[in-house]
Short mmCIF file of C-alpha atoms in Angstrom, two decimals:
data_model
loop_
_atom_site.label_atom_id
_atom_site.label_comp_id
_atom_site.label_asym_id
_atom_site.label_seq_id
_atom_site.Cartn_x
_atom_site.Cartn_y
_atom_site.Cartn_z
CA MET A 1 13.67 -28.98 76.04
CA VAL A 2 14.21 -30.68 72.68
CA VAL A 3 17.25 -29.59 70.72
CA PHE A 4 17.26 -30.28 66.96
CA PRO A 5 20.50 -30.71 65.07
CA GLN A 6 21.58 -27.84 62.80
CA ARG A 7 20.63 -29.68 59.59
CA SER A 8 17.23 -30.69 60.97
CA ARG A 9 16.44 -27.09 61.91
CA GLY A 10 17.24 -25.93 58.31
CA LEU A 11 14.92 -28.53 56.79
CA TRP A 12 12.20 -27.57 59.26
CA ARG A 13 12.42 -23.87 58.30
CA LEU A 14 12.28 -24.71 54.56
CA THR A 15 9.21 -26.87 55.12
CA VAL A 16 7.43 -24.11 57.07
CA LEU A 17 8.29 -21.58 54.32
CA LEU A 18 6.95 -23.79 51.53
CA LEU A 19 3.75 -24.47 53.47
CA SER A 20 3.21 -20.75 54.07
CA VAL A 21 3.74 -19.90 50.40
CA SER A 22 1.43 -22.66 49.21
CA SER A 23 -1.27 -21.53 51.63
CA LEU A 24 -1.36 -17.96 50.24
CA PRO A 25 -4.73 -17.06 48.63
CA ALA A 26 -5.10 -16.50 44.91
CA ALA A 27 -5.35 -12.75 45.49
CA THR A 28 -1.56 -12.58 45.85
CA ALA A 29 -1.44 -13.16 42.08
CA LEU A 30 -3.32 -9.92 41.45
CA LEU A 31 -1.21 -7.03 40.23
CA GLU A 32 -2.10 -3.38 40.12
CA GLY A 33 -2.78 -2.24 36.56
CA LEU A 34 -3.76 -5.65 35.23
CA TYR A 35 -7.41 -6.55 34.66
CA CYS A 36 -9.33 -5.68 37.86
CA GLY A 37 -6.25 -4.69 39.83
CA THR A 38 -6.10 -6.16 43.31
CA GLU A 39 -9.72 -7.32 43.07
CA VAL A 40 -10.77 -10.69 41.69
CA CYS A 41 -12.97 -10.16 38.62
CA TYR A 42 -15.20 -13.06 39.60
CA ASP A 43 -15.76 -11.57 43.05
CA VAL A 44 -16.50 -8.15 41.52
CA LEU A 45 -19.38 -9.66 39.53
CA GLY A 46 -20.34 -12.05 42.33
CA VAL A 47 -19.94 -15.23 40.26
CA SER A 48 -17.79 -18.34 40.55
CA ARG A 49 -14.96 -19.37 38.24
CA GLU A 50 -17.20 -22.03 36.75
CA ALA A 51 -19.89 -19.49 35.75
CA SER A 52 -21.12 -19.55 32.18
CA LYS A 53 -21.23 -16.60 29.80
CA ALA A 54 -24.94 -16.15 30.40
CA GLU A 55 -24.48 -16.00 34.19
CA ILE A 56 -21.65 -13.49 33.83
CA ALA A 57 -23.73 -11.30 31.49
CA ARG A 58 -26.74 -11.48 33.85
CA ALA A 59 -24.64 -10.46 36.87
CA TYR A 60 -23.08 -7.61 34.89
CA ARG A 61 -26.45 -6.20 33.82
CA GLN A 62 -27.77 -6.26 37.36
CA LEU A 63 -24.72 -4.52 38.82
CA ALA A 64 -24.55 -2.03 35.93
CA ARG A 65 -28.15 -0.95 36.50
CA ARG A 66 -27.44 -0.58 40.17
CA TYR A 67 -24.19 1.42 39.99
CA HIS A 68 -24.70 3.32 36.74
CA PRO A 69 -23.88 7.02 37.35
CA ASP A 70 -27.20 8.15 35.81
CA ARG A 71 -29.27 5.91 38.09
CA TYR A 72 -27.28 5.71 41.30
CA ARG A 73 -28.56 7.95 44.11
CA PRO A 74 -25.81 8.63 46.64
CA GLU A 75 -26.85 8.51 50.26
CA GLU A 76 -23.73 10.17 51.68
CA PRO A 77 -21.20 12.71 50.32
CA GLY A 78 -18.53 10.92 48.33
CA ASP A 79 -20.73 7.97 47.39
CA GLU A 80 -21.13 9.30 43.85
CA GLU A 81 -17.39 9.10 43.21
CA ASN A 82 -17.23 5.64 44.76
CA SER A 83 -20.13 4.47 42.58
CA HIS A 84 -18.35 5.72 39.47
CA THR A 85 -15.20 3.81 40.44
CA LYS A 86 -17.30 0.74 41.22
CA PHE A 87 -19.04 0.97 37.85
CA LEU A 88 -15.71 1.16 35.98
CA LEU A 89 -14.47 -1.87 37.93
CA ILE A 90 -17.62 -3.81 37.04
CA ALA A 91 -17.22 -2.92 33.36
CA THR A 92 -13.56 -3.99 33.44
CA ALA A 93 -14.46 -7.30 35.06
CA TYR A 94 -17.11 -7.97 32.44
CA GLU A 95 -14.77 -7.07 29.56
CA THR A 96 -12.21 -9.48 31.01
CA LEU A 97 -14.54 -12.42 31.51
CA LYS A 98 -16.84 -12.16 28.50
CA ASP A 99 -14.03 -12.96 26.05
CA GLU A 100 -12.82 -16.55 26.12
CA ASP A 101 -9.18 -15.74 25.34
CA SER A 102 -9.02 -12.95 27.90
CA ARG A 103 -10.73 -15.13 30.50
CA ARG A 104 -8.29 -17.97 29.83
CA ASP A 105 -5.31 -15.61 30.35
CA TYR A 106 -6.89 -14.28 33.55
CA ASP A 107 -7.48 -17.78 34.94
CA TYR A 108 -3.90 -18.67 34.10
CA MET A 109 -2.73 -15.62 36.06
CA LEU A 110 -4.75 -16.70 39.08
CA ASP A 111 -3.33 -20.22 38.90
CA HIS A 112 0.30 -19.16 38.24
CA PRO A 113 0.92 -16.01 40.26
CA GLU A 114 4.71 -16.29 40.01
CA GLU A 115 4.87 -15.60 36.24
CA TYR A 116 4.52 -11.81 36.47
CA TYR A 117 6.29 -10.98 33.21
CA GLN A 118 4.18 -13.46 31.26
CA HIS A 119 1.02 -11.90 32.72
CA TYR A 120 2.10 -8.37 31.79
CA TYR A 121 3.01 -9.47 28.29
CA ALA A 122 -0.29 -11.32 27.70
CA TYR A 123 -2.35 -8.43 29.07
CA TYR A 124 -0.72 -5.58 27.13
CA ARG A 125 -0.42 -7.66 23.96
CA ARG A 126 -4.18 -8.06 24.01
CA ARG A 127 -4.81 -4.44 24.98
CA LEU A 128 -2.54 -2.96 22.29
CA ALA A 129 -3.39 -5.39 19.53
CA PRO A 130 -5.36 -3.83 16.63
CA LYS A 131 -9.08 -4.45 16.78
CA VAL A 132 -9.27 -4.98 13.01
CA ASP A 133 -7.55 -7.83 11.20
CA VAL A 134 -4.27 -6.59 9.72
CA ARG A 135 -4.98 -8.46 6.50
CA ILE A 136 -8.17 -6.45 6.04
CA VAL A 137 -6.26 -3.21 6.60
CA ILE A 138 -3.65 -4.19 4.01
CA LEU A 139 -6.32 -5.21 1.50
CA VAL A 140 -8.24 -1.94 1.94
CA THR A 141 -5.01 0.05 1.56
CA ILE A 142 -4.10 -1.77 -1.64
CA CYS A 143 -7.60 -1.21 -3.02
CA ALA A 144 -7.41 2.51 -2.20
CA ILE A 145 -4.00 2.85 -3.88
CA SER A 146 -5.29 0.98 -6.93
CA ALA A 147 -8.32 3.25 -7.19
CA VAL A 148 -6.13 6.37 -6.98
CA GLN A 149 -3.83 4.87 -9.63
CA TYR A 150 -6.66 4.21 -12.05
CA VAL A 151 -8.27 7.63 -11.59
CA SER A 152 -4.91 9.33 -12.07
CA TRP A 153 -4.19 7.37 -15.26
CA CYS A 154 -7.65 8.17 -16.62
CA SER A 155 -7.06 11.87 -15.94
CA SER A 156 -3.68 11.79 -17.73
CA TYR A 157 -5.17 9.92 -20.68
CA ASN A 158 -8.02 12.43 -21.02
CA LYS A 159 -5.53 15.30 -20.92
CA ALA A 160 -3.56 13.70 -23.74
CA ILE A 161 -6.73 13.21 -25.83
CA ASN A 162 -7.81 16.81 -25.22
CA TYR A 163 -4.41 18.00 -26.40
CA LEU A 164 -4.41 15.80 -29.53
CA VAL A 165 -7.83 17.12 -30.50
CA THR A 166 -6.30 20.61 -30.78
CA VAL A 167 -3.34 19.47 -32.93
CA PRO A 168 -4.15 20.29 -36.61
CA LYS A 169 -2.35 17.21 -37.96
CA TYR A 170 -4.47 14.72 -36.02
CA ARG A 171 -7.62 16.81 -36.27
CA ILE A 172 -7.51 16.90 -40.06
CA GLN A 173 -6.91 13.16 -40.28
CA ALA A 174 -9.78 12.46 -37.90
CA THR A 175 -12.07 14.75 -39.89
CA GLU A 176 -11.25 12.93 -43.13
CA ILE A 177 -11.95 9.56 -41.53
CA ALA A 178 -15.25 10.85 -40.13
CA LYS A 179 -16.32 12.12 -43.57
CA GLN A 180 -15.43 8.81 -45.20
CA GLN A 181 -17.53 6.97 -42.63
CA GLY A 182 -20.39 9.43 -43.08
CA LEU A 183 -20.30 10.63 -39.49
CA LEU A 184 -20.12 14.34 -40.38
CA SER A 185 -22.76 14.43 -43.12
CA ARG A 186 -25.04 17.33 -42.34
CA THR A 187 -28.58 16.55 -43.39
CA LYS A 188 -31.19 19.23 -43.43
CA GLU A 189 -33.35 19.05 -40.35
CA LYS A 190 -36.81 20.56 -40.18
CA GLY A 191 -39.42 20.98 -37.55
CA LYS A 192 -38.97 20.22 -33.89
CA ASN A 193 -35.98 17.93 -34.54
CA ARG A 194 -33.90 20.75 -35.92
CA ARG A 195 -30.72 21.29 -33.91
CA SER A 196 -28.84 24.50 -33.29
CA LYS A 197 -25.37 25.18 -34.68
CA GLU A 198 -23.84 24.76 -31.24
CA GLU A 199 -25.37 21.29 -30.85
CA ILE A 200 -24.10 20.24 -34.28
CA ARG A 201 -20.61 21.57 -33.48
CA GLU A 202 -20.56 19.70 -30.15
CA GLN A 203 -21.55 16.47 -31.90
CA GLU A 204 -18.79 16.91 -34.50
CA GLU A 205 -16.23 17.52 -31.76
CA GLU A 206 -17.35 14.36 -30.01
CA VAL A 207 -17.02 12.36 -33.23
CA ILE A 208 -13.51 13.69 -33.88
CA ARG A 209 -12.53 12.98 -30.29
CA ASP A 210 -13.78 9.38 -30.51
CA ILE A 211 -11.87 8.77 -33.75
CA ILE A 212 -8.64 10.14 -32.30
CA LYS A 213 -9.15 8.05 -29.17
CA ASN A 214 -9.66 4.85 -31.19
CA LYS A 215 -7.08 5.41 -33.93
CA ILE A 216 -4.10 6.85 -32.06
CA ASP A 217 -2.07 4.50 -29.90
CA ILE A 218 -0.74 6.60 -27.04
CA LYS A 219 2.23 5.07 -25.24
CA GLY A 220 4.23 6.00 -22.17
CA GLY A 221 2.81 7.80 -19.14
CA TYR A 222 -0.31 8.98 -21.03
CA GLN A 223 -1.35 5.62 -22.45
CA LYS A 224 -4.87 4.29 -22.14
CA PRO A 225 -5.42 2.96 -18.60
CA SER A 226 -5.91 -0.75 -18.12
CA LEU A 227 -7.23 -2.55 -15.05
CA SER A 228 -4.49 -5.17 -15.37
CA ASP A 229 -1.85 -2.50 -14.65
CA ILE A 230 -3.14 -1.37 -11.26
CA LEU A 231 -1.49 -2.55 -8.05
CA LEU A 232 -4.28 -4.89 -6.97
CA CYS A 233 -4.30 -6.83 -10.24
CA GLN A 234 -0.52 -6.87 -10.38
CA MET A 235 -0.32 -8.45 -6.92
CA ALA A 236 -3.09 -10.93 -7.74
CA LEU A 237 -1.34 -11.95 -10.98
CA PHE A 238 2.15 -11.96 -9.49
CA PRO A 239 2.37 -15.79 -9.17
CA PHE A 240 1.36 -16.11 -12.83
CA TYR A 241 3.92 -13.51 -13.95
CA LEU A 242 6.63 -15.13 -11.84
CA SER A 243 6.01 -18.60 -13.23
CA ARG A 244 5.92 -17.23 -16.77
CA TYR A 245 9.20 -15.38 -16.24
CA VAL A 246 10.89 -18.49 -14.83
CA ALA A 247 9.72 -20.53 -17.82
CA TRP A 248 10.88 -17.80 -20.25
CA TYR A 249 14.29 -17.54 -18.57
CA ALA A 250 14.79 -21.31 -18.62
CA ARG A 251 13.88 -21.38 -22.31
CA TRP A 252 16.26 -18.47 -22.99
CA VAL A 253 19.18 -20.24 -21.28
CA TYR A 254 18.45 -23.48 -23.12
CA ARG A 255 18.18 -21.87 -26.56
CA PHE A 256 20.97 -19.29 -26.49
CA THR A 257 23.41 -20.67 -23.89
CA VAL A 258 23.12 -24.42 -24.28
CA CYS A 259 22.07 -24.79 -27.94
CA ARG A 260 23.89 -21.62 -29.14
CA GLU A 261 21.03 -20.47 -31.36
CA GLU A 262 21.14 -17.13 -33.20
CA TYR A 263 19.13 -14.25 -31.76
CA GLY A 264 15.91 -13.34 -33.51
CA GLU A 265 14.68 -9.76 -33.98
CA GLU A 266 12.56 -9.91 -30.82
CA GLU A 267 15.50 -11.15 -28.73
CA LYS A 268 17.81 -8.52 -30.21
CA LEU A 269 15.36 -5.73 -29.31
CA TYR A 270 15.10 -7.14 -25.78
CA LEU A 271 18.90 -7.06 -25.35
CA ILE A 272 19.04 -3.53 -26.76
CA ARG A 273 16.37 -2.37 -24.33
CA ARG A 274 18.22 -4.00 -21.43
CA ASN A 275 21.50 -2.32 -22.46
CA MET A 276 19.75 1.05 -22.61
CA LYS A 277 18.09 0.39 -19.22
CA LEU A 278 14.66 1.38 -20.52
CA SER A 279 11.31 0.04 -19.40
CA GLN A 280 9.06 -1.74 -21.88
CA ALA A 281 6.75 1.29 -22.11
CA GLN A 282 9.66 3.66 -22.71
CA PHE A 283 11.13 1.42 -25.41
CA ASP A 284 7.75 0.98 -27.10
CA SER A 285 7.33 4.76 -27.33
CA LEU A 286 10.41 5.03 -29.59
CA GLU A 287 9.94 5.43 -33.33
CA GLU A 288 10.29 2.39 -35.54
CA ASN A 289 13.09 4.12 -37.47
CA ALA A 290 15.11 4.43 -34.27
CA LYS A 291 14.63 0.74 -33.52
CA GLN A 292 15.78 -0.18 -37.03
CA THR A 293 18.85 2.01 -36.54
CA PHE A 294 19.64 0.14 -33.33
CA LEU A 295 19.36 -3.17 -35.16
CA GLU A 296 21.59 -1.98 -38.01
CA LYS A 297 24.28 -0.91 -35.55
CA GLN A 298 23.97 -4.24 -33.72
CA LEU A 299 23.51 -2.59 -30.35
CA TRP A 300 22.48 -5.88 -28.74
CA VAL A 301 26.22 -6.53 -28.52
CA ARG A 302 27.50 -4.86 -25.37
CA GLU A 303 30.70 -3.51 -26.97
CA ASN A 304 28.78 -1.93 -29.85
CA TYR A 305 26.35 -0.28 -27.45
CA GLU A 306 29.16 1.20 -25.32
CA ALA A 307 30.78 2.66 -28.45
CA TYR A 308 27.39 4.05 -29.56
CA ARG A 309 26.74 5.59 -26.14
CA LYS A 310 30.14 7.35 -26.09
CA GLU A 311 29.54 8.63 -29.60
CA ARG A 312 26.16 10.06 -28.57
CA GLU A 313 27.71 11.73 -25.53
CA GLU A 314 30.35 13.41 -27.70
CA GLU A 315 27.68 14.61 -30.11
CA MET A 316 25.66 16.02 -27.23
CA LYS A 317 28.70 17.87 -25.87
CA VAL A 318 29.38 19.45 -29.27
CA LYS A 319 25.73 20.40 -29.63
CA LEU A 320 25.62 22.00 -26.19
CA ALA A 321 28.85 23.87 -26.91
CA THR A 322 27.48 25.38 -30.13
CA ASP A 323 23.92 25.98 -28.93
CA PRO A 324 23.27 29.75 -28.45
CA LYS A 325 20.94 29.10 -25.53
CA MET A 326 23.59 27.09 -23.70
CA LYS A 327 26.16 29.82 -24.40
CA ARG A 328 23.88 32.43 -22.83
CA TYR A 329 23.25 30.13 -19.87
CA ARG A 330 26.98 29.54 -19.26
CA ARG A 331 27.65 33.28 -19.57
CA TRP A 332 24.92 34.02 -17.03
CA MET A 333 26.23 31.37 -14.63
CA LYS A 334 29.75 32.79 -14.92
CA ASN A 335 28.88 36.48 -14.51
CA GLU A 336 25.92 36.43 -12.17
CA GLY A 337 24.97 32.94 -11.07
CA PRO A 338 21.80 31.78 -9.36
CA GLY A 339 22.71 33.19 -5.95
CA ARG A 340 23.57 36.76 -6.91
CA LEU A 341 21.23 39.75 -6.78
CA THR A 342 21.46 42.46 -9.47
CA PHE A 343 19.57 45.75 -9.72
CA ALA A 344 18.68 47.80 -12.77
CA ASP A 345 20.41 51.17 -13.00
CA ASP A 346 17.15 52.99 -13.65
#
């Protein structure tokens, strides 16, 4: 009887363990719930790991015809359910091996069975990843939002034009312009070309509408829609706008901070608008007289604007205090309030 020293016996056991682990088949890398489960996808299709795409597709078609539920004829009870399970397994194997990326991940799993977490991550990342490119989804979404924007702006603009057509002030001016241009001259029509009064009236309304649309500059939320204002164009032109703003800001700092130049009228209006916290469209909708008043009061200076704002607030308080409607509202809030129910005596 041969007796090994204690250290020699430990090395011998470690060697036997390593040899047993290295001799395990590749099937030990297969995990339930991943790819073909505990089956090897290559064995399911009956092909080798070196098989080409054409060989894999040919093997899949043959097995699919054989085990398809509509063609398979069970010989014993229970074979139909087994054929359905077999068909799903064949389809899963084909889906795994027909794609190069999926096949590469599967081969890596067979070659590196110890990296379970990496296999789970690679499998479910591919399964749960969107089938469509995210960039395409974002582009389609932006295009849809831009289309809704443009249609909404067109609707608002048409509503404004329809309202202005009914205003006597603008209607009279448009009628005078149309008469001067000879667009409303009624010539006598005879024969088949003679139009009815309704047709003539409709034509005159269309002429007046076109003149109002071309002559009146509507600003604010009801202004004429422009393709350059929609989201898609704004995002496409963003680099241009950004570079232009950086150049403008650098020029502003150089002129008025470094060189100490005096503000021009355009710069003064810009500072006034910034003090009032108004957008460009909101500021453009103001009357020219109001802008001249702002310039006369030198509201581009921050201290002057703060004094002007406090003065306007005091005027508004006095106006609300003397307004009969506000008096009635305060009396109603004091006596009844919005949350109180009252009933008529009758």
